[in-house]
Tab-separated table of C-alpha atoms and ligand atoms in Angstrom:
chain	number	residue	atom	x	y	z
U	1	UNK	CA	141.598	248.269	26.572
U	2	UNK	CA	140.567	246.302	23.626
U	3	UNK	CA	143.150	246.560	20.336
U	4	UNK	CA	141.647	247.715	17.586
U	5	UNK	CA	140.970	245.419	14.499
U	6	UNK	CA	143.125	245.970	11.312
U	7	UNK	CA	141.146	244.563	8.628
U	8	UNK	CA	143.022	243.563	5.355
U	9	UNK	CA	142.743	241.712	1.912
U	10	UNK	CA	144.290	238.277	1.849
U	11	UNK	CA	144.666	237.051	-2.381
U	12	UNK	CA	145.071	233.369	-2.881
U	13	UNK	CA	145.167	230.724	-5.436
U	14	UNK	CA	142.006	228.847	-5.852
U	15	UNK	CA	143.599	225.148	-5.093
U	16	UNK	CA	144.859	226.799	-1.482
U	17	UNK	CA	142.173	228.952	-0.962
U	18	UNK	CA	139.605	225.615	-1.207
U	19	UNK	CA	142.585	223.197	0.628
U	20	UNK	CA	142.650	226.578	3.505
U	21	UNK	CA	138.297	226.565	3.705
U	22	UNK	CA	138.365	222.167	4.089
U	23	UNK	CA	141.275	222.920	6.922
U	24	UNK	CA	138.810	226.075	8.418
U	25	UNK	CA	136.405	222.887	8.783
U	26	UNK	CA	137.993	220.579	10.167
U	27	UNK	CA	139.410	222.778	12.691
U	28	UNK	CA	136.125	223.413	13.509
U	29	UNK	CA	136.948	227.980	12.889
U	30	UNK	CA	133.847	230.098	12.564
U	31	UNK	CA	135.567	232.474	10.469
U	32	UNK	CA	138.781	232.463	8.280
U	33	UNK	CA	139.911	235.444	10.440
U	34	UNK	CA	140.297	233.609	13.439
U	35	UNK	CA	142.328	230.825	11.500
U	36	UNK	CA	144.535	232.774	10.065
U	37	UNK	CA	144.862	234.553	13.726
U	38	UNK	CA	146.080	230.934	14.737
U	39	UNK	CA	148.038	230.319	12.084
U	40	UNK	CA	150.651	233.709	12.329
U	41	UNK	CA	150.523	233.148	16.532
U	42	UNK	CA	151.418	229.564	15.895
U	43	UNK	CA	154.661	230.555	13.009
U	44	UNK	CA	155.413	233.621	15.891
U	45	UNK	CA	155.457	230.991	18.521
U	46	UNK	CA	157.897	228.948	16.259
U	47	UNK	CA	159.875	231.886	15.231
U	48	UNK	CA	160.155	232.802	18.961
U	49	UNK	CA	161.126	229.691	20.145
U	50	UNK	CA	164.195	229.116	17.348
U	51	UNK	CA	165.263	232.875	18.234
U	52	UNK	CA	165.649	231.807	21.761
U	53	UNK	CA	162.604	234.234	23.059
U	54	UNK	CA	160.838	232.942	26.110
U	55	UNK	CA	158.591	230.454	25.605
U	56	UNK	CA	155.902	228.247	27.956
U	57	UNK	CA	155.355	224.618	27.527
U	58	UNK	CA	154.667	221.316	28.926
U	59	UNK	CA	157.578	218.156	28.640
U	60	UNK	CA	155.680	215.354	28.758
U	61	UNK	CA	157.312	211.666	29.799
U	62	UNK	CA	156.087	208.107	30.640
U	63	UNK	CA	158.760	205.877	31.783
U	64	UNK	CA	159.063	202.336	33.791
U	65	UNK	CA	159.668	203.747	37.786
U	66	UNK	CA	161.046	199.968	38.605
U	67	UNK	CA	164.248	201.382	36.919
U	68	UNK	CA	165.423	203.223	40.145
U	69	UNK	CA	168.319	204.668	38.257
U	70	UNK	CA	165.878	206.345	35.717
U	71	UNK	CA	164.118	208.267	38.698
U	72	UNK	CA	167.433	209.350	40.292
U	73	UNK	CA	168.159	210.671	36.953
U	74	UNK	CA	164.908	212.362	35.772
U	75	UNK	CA	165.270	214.460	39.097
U	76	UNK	CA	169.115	215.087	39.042
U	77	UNK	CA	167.876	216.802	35.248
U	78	UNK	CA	164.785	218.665	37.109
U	79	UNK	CA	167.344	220.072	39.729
U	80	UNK	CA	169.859	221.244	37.655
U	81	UNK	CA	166.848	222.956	35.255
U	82	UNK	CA	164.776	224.669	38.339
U	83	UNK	CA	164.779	228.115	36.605
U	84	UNK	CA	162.704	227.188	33.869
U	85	UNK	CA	160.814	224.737	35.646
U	86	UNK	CA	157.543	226.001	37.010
U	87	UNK	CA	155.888	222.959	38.413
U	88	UNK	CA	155.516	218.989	37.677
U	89	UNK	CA	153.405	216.481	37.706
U	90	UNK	CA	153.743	212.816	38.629
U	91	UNK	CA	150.895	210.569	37.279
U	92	UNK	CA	150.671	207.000	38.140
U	93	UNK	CA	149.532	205.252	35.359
U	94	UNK	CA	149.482	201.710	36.332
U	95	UNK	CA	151.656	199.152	38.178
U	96	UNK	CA	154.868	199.697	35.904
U	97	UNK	CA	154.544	203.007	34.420
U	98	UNK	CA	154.562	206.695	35.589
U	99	UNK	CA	153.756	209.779	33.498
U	100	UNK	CA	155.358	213.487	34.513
U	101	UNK	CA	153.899	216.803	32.940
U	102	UNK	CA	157.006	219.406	33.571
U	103	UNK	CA	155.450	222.539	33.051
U	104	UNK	CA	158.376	225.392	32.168
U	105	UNK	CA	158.866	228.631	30.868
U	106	UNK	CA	162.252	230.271	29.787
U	107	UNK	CA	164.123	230.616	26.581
U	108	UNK	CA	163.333	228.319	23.672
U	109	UNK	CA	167.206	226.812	23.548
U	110	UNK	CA	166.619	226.222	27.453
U	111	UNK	CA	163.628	224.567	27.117
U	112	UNK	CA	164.823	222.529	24.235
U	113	UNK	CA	167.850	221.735	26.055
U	114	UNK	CA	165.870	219.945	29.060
U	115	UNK	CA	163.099	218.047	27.257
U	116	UNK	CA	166.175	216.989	24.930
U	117	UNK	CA	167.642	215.837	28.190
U	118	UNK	CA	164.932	214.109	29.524
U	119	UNK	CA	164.124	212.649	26.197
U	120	UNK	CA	167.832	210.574	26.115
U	121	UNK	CA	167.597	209.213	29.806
U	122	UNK	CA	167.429	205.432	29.287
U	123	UNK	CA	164.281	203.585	30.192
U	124	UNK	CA	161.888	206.387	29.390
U	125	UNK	CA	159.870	205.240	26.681
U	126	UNK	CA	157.955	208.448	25.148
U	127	UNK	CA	158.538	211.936	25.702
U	128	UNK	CA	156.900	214.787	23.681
U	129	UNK	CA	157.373	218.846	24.065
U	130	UNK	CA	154.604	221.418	23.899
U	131	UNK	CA	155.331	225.144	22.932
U	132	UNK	CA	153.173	228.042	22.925
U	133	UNK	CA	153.572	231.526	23.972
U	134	UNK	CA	154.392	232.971	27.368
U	135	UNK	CA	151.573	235.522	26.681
U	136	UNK	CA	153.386	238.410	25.491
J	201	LIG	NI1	154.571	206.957	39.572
């Protein structure tokens, strides 16, 4: 069943009102209702995720696979994380350098706590994390 649409006013200055239609552009929104849709998800996602709530993501890493001790240690971290992980990824990039998308769900400190953990094993040289919500 479809929710119901609660329509409301929304009063702004005239500097952030313009600044809010340029970003509407950019982004490419047919209609300020969907951006500011995005916008509230995105600061609930955020909210969520400091709060500890469950959370889905991607932790994205490249690193240098010559450096066997990196590997042994990027697993060791997937092991001892297997409840939030949900699958991986392993991407050959070229002769040096691999990229893994860890795909994970659980509690925002959990999450944090691995990508933080991947993030500070030596040799790998970029690592980002992706939140959004779990769908509830
Ligand atoms: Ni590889």
């Amino acid at each position: 069943m479809k929710d119901k649409l609660v329509r409301f006013g929304v009063s702004l200055e005239g500097e952030l009102s313009r600044r809010f239609d340029a970003f509407i552009k950019a982004g490419g929104y047919d209609s300020r209702s969907k951006a500011i849709a995005d916008l509230i998800r995105k600061e609930f996602v955020t909210d969520l995720f400091d709060r500890g709530g469950v959370v889905a993501g991607a932790v994205t890493i490249v690193y240098d696979h010559h450096r066997r001790e990196v590997v042994n240690k990027l697993l060791d971290i997937q092991h001892d994380h297997g409840g939030i992980i949900i699958s991986a990824q392993h991407v050959h990039l070229d002769h040096d350098n691999c990229l893994e998308i860890i795909a994970v769900k659980g509690a925002g400190a959990k999450v944090k706590e691995l990508a933080d953990s991947l993030k500070a094993v030596k040799g790998v040289k970029h690592s980002t994390l992706s939140v959004t919500s779990a769908g509830k």
